[in-house]
CSV table of N, CA and C in Angstrom, one decimal:
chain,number,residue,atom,x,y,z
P,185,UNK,N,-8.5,19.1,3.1
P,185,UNK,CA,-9.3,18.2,2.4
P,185,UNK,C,-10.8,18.6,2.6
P,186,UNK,N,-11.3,18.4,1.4
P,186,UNK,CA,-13.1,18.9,1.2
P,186,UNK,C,-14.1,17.6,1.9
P,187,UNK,N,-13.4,16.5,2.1
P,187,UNK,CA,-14.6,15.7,2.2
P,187,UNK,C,-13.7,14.7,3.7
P,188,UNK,N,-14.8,14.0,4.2
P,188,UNK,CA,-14.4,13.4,5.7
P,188,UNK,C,-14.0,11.9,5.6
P,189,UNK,N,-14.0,11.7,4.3
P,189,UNK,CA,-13.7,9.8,4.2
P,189,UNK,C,-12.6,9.1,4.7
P,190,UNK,N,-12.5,8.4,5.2
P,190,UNK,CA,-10.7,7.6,5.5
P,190,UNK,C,-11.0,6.7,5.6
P,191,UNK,N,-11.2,5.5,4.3
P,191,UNK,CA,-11.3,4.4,4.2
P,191,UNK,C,-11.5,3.3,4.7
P,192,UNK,N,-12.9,4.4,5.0
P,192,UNK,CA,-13.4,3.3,6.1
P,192,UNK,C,-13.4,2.9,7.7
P,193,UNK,N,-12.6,3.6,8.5
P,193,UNK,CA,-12.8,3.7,9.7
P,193,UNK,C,-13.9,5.0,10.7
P,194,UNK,N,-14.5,5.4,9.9
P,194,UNK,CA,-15.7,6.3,10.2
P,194,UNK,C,-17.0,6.5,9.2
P,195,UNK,N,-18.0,6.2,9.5
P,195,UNK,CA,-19.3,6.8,8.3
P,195,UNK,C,-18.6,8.3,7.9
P,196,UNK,N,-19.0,7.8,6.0
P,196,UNK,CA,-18.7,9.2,5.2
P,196,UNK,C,-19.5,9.5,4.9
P,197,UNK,N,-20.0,11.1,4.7
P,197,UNK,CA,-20.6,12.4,4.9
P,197,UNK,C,-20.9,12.8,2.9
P,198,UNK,N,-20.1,11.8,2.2
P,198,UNK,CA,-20.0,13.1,1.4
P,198,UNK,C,-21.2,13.1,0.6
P,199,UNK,N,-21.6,14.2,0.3
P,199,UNK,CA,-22.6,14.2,-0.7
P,199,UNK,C,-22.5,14.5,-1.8
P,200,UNK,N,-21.4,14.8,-2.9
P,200,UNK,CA,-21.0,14.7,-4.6
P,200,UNK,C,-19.2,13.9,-4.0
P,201,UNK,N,-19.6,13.5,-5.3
P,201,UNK,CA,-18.1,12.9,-5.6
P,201,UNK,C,-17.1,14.1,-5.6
P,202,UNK,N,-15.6,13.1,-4.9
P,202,UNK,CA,-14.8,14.1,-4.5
P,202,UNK,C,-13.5,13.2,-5.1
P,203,UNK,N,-12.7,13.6,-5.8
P,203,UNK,CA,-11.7,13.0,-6.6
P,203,UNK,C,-10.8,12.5,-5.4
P,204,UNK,N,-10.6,12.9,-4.1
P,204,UNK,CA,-9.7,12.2,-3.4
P,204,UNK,C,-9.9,10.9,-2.6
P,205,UNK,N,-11.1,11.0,-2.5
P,205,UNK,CA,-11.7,9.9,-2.0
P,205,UNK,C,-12.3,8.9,-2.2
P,206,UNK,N,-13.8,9.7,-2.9
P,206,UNK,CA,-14.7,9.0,-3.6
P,206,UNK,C,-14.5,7.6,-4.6
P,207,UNK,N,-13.4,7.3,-4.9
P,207,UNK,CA,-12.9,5.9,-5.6
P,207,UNK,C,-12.9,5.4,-4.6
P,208,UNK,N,-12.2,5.6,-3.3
P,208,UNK,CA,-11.5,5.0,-2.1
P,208,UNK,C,-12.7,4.0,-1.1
P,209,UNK,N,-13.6,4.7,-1.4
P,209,UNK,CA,-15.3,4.2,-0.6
P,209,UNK,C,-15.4,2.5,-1.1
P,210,UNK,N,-15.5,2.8,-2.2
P,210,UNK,CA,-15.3,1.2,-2.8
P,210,UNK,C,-14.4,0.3,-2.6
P,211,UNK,N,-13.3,1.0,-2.7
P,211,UNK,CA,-12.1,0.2,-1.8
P,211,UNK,C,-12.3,-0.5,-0.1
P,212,UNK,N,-12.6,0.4,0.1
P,212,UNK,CA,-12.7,0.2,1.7
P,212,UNK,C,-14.3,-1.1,2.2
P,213,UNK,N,-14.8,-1.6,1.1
P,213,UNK,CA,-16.2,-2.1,1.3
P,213,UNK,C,-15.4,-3.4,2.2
P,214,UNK,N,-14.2,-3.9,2.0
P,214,UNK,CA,-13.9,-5.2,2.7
P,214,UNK,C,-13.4,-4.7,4.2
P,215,UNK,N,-13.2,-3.7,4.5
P,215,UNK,CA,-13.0,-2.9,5.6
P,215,UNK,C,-14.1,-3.1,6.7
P,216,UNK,N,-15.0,-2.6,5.9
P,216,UNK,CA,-16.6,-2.1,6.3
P,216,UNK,C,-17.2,-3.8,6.8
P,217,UNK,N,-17.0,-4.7,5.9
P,217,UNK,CA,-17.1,-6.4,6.5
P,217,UNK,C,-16.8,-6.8,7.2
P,218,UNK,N,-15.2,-6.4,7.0
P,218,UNK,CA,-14.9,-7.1,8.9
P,218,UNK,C,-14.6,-6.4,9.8
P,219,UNK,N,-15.4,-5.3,9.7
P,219,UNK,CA,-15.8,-5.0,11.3
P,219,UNK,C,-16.9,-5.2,11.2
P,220,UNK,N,-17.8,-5.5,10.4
P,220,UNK,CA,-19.3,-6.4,10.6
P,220,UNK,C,-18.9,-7.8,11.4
P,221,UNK,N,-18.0,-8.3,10.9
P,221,UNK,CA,-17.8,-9.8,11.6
P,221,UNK,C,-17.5,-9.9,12.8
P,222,UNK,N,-16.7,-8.6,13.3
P,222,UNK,CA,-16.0,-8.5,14.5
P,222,UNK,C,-16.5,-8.2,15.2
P,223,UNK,N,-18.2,-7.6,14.8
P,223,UNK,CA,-18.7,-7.0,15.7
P,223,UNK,C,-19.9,-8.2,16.3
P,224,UNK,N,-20.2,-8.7,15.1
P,224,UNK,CA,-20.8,-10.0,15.5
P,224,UNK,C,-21.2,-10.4,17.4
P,225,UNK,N,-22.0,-10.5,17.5
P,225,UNK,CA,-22.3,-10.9,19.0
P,225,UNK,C,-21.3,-12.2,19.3
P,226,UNK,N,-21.2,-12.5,20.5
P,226,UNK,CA,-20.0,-14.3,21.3
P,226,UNK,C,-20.3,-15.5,20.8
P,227,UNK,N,-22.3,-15.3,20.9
P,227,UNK,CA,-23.0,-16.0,20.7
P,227,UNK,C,-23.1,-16.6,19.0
P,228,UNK,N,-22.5,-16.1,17.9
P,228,UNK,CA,-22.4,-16.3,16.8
P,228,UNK,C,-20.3,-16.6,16.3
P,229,UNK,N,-19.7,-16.3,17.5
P,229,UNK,CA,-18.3,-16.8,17.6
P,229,UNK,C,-17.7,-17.5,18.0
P,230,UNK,N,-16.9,-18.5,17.7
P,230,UNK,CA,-16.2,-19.3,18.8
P,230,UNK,C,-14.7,-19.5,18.4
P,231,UNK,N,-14.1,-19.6,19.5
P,231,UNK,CA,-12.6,-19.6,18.8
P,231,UNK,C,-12.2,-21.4,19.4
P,232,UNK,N,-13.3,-22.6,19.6
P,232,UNK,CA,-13.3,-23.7,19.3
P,232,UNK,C,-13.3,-24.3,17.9
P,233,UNK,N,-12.7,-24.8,16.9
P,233,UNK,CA,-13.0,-25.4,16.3
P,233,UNK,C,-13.7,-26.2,15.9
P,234,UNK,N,-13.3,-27.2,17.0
P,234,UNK,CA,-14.8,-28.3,17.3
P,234,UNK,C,-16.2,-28.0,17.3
P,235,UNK,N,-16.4,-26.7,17.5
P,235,UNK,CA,-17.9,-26.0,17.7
P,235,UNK,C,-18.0,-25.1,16.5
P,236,UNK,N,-17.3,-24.9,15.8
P,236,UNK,CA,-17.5,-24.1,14.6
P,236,UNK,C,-18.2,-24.9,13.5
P,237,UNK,N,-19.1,-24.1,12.8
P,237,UNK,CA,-19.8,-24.3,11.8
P,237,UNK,C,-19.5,-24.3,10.3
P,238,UNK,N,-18.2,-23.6,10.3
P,238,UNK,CA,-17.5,-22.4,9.1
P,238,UNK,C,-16.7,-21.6,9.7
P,239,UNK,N,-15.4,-21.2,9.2
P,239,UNK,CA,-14.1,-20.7,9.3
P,239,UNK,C,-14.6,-19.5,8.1
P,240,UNK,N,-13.8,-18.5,8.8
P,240,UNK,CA,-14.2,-17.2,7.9
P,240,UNK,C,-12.5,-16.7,8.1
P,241,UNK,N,-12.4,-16.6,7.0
P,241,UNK,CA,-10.5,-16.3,7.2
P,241,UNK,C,-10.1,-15.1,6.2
P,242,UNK,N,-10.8,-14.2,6.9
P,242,UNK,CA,-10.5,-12.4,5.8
P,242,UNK,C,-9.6,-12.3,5.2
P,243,UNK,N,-9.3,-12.1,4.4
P,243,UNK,CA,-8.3,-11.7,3.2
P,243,UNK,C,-8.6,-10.0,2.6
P,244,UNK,N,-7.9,-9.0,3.2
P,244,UNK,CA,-8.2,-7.4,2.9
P,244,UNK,C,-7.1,-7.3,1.2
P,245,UNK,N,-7.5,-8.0,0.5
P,245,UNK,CA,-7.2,-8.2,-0.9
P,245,UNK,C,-7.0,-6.4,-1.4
P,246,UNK,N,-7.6,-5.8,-1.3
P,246,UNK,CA,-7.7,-4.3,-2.3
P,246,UNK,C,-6.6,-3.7,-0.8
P,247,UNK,N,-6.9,-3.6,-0.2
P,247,UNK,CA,-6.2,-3.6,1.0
P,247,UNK,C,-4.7,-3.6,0.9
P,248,UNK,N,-4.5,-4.7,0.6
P,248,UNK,CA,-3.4,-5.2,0.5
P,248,UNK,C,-2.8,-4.7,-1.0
P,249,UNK,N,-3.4,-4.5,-2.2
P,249,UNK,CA,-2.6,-3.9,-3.4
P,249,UNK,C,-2.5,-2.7,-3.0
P,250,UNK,N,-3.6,-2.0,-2.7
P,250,UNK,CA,-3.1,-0.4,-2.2
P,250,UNK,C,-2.4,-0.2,-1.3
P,251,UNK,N,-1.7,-1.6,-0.4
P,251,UNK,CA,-0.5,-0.9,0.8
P,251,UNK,C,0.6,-1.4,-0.8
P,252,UNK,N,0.5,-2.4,-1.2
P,252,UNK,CA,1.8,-2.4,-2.0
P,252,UNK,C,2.3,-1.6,-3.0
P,253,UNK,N,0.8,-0.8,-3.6
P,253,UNK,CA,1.6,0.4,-3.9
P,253,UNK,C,1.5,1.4,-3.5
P,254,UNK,N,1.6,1.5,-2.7
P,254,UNK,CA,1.8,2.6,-1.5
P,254,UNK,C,3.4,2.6,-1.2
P,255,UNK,N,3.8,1.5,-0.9
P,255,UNK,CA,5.3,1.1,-0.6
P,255,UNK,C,5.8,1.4,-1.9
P,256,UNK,N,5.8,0.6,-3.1
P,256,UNK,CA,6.1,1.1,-4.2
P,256,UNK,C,6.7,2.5,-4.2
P,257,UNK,N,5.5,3.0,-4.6
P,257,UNK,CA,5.8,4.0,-5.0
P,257,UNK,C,7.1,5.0,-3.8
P,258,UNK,N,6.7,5.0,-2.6
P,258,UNK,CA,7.4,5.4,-1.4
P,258,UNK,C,8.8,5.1,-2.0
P,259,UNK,N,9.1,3.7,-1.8
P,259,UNK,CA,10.6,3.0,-2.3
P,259,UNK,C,10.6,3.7,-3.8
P,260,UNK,N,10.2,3.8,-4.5
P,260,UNK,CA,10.4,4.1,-6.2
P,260,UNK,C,10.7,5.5,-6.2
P,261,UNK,N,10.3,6.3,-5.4
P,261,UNK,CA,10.7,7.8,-5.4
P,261,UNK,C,11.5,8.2,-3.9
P,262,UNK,N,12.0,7.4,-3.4
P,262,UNK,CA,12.8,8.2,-2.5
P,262,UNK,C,14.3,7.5,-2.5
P,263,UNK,N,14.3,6.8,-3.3
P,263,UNK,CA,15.8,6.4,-3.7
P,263,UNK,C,16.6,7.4,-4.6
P,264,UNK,N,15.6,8.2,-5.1
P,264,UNK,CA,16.3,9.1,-6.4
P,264,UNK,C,17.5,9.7,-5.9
């Protein structure tokens, strides 16, 4: 592979667009959030309810259609 991207679990490097990846970057932007959230300092978290301000309840949406076709396809071609 020409370029260093993996959706998000490391800063990518690339500098031109790379057909294996480069769509993938955008994909990965809800990735890139919540580890913003998670990284969040104690002092901005609480796992009280009572003390909470707002419930943030992630949903990895793109996430989640690209594992489904991921399986897909896996299941769709290896039954043949």
């Amino acid at each position: 592979r020409s370029s260093n991207c993996d959706f998000g679990r490391s800063e990518c490097a690339e500098k031109r667009w790379h057909p294996d990846f480069s769509v993938e970057r955008a994909n990965a932007a809800e990735v890139l959030l919540l580890r913003k959230f998670l990284a969040l300092p104690d002092a901005y978290r609480t796992e009280d309810p009572d003390q909470a301000d707002m419930f943030i309840v992630p949903y990895l949406g793109m996430a989640d259609c690209l594992l489904d076709a991921y399986l897909f396809a896996e299941t769709r071609f290896s039954l043949g």
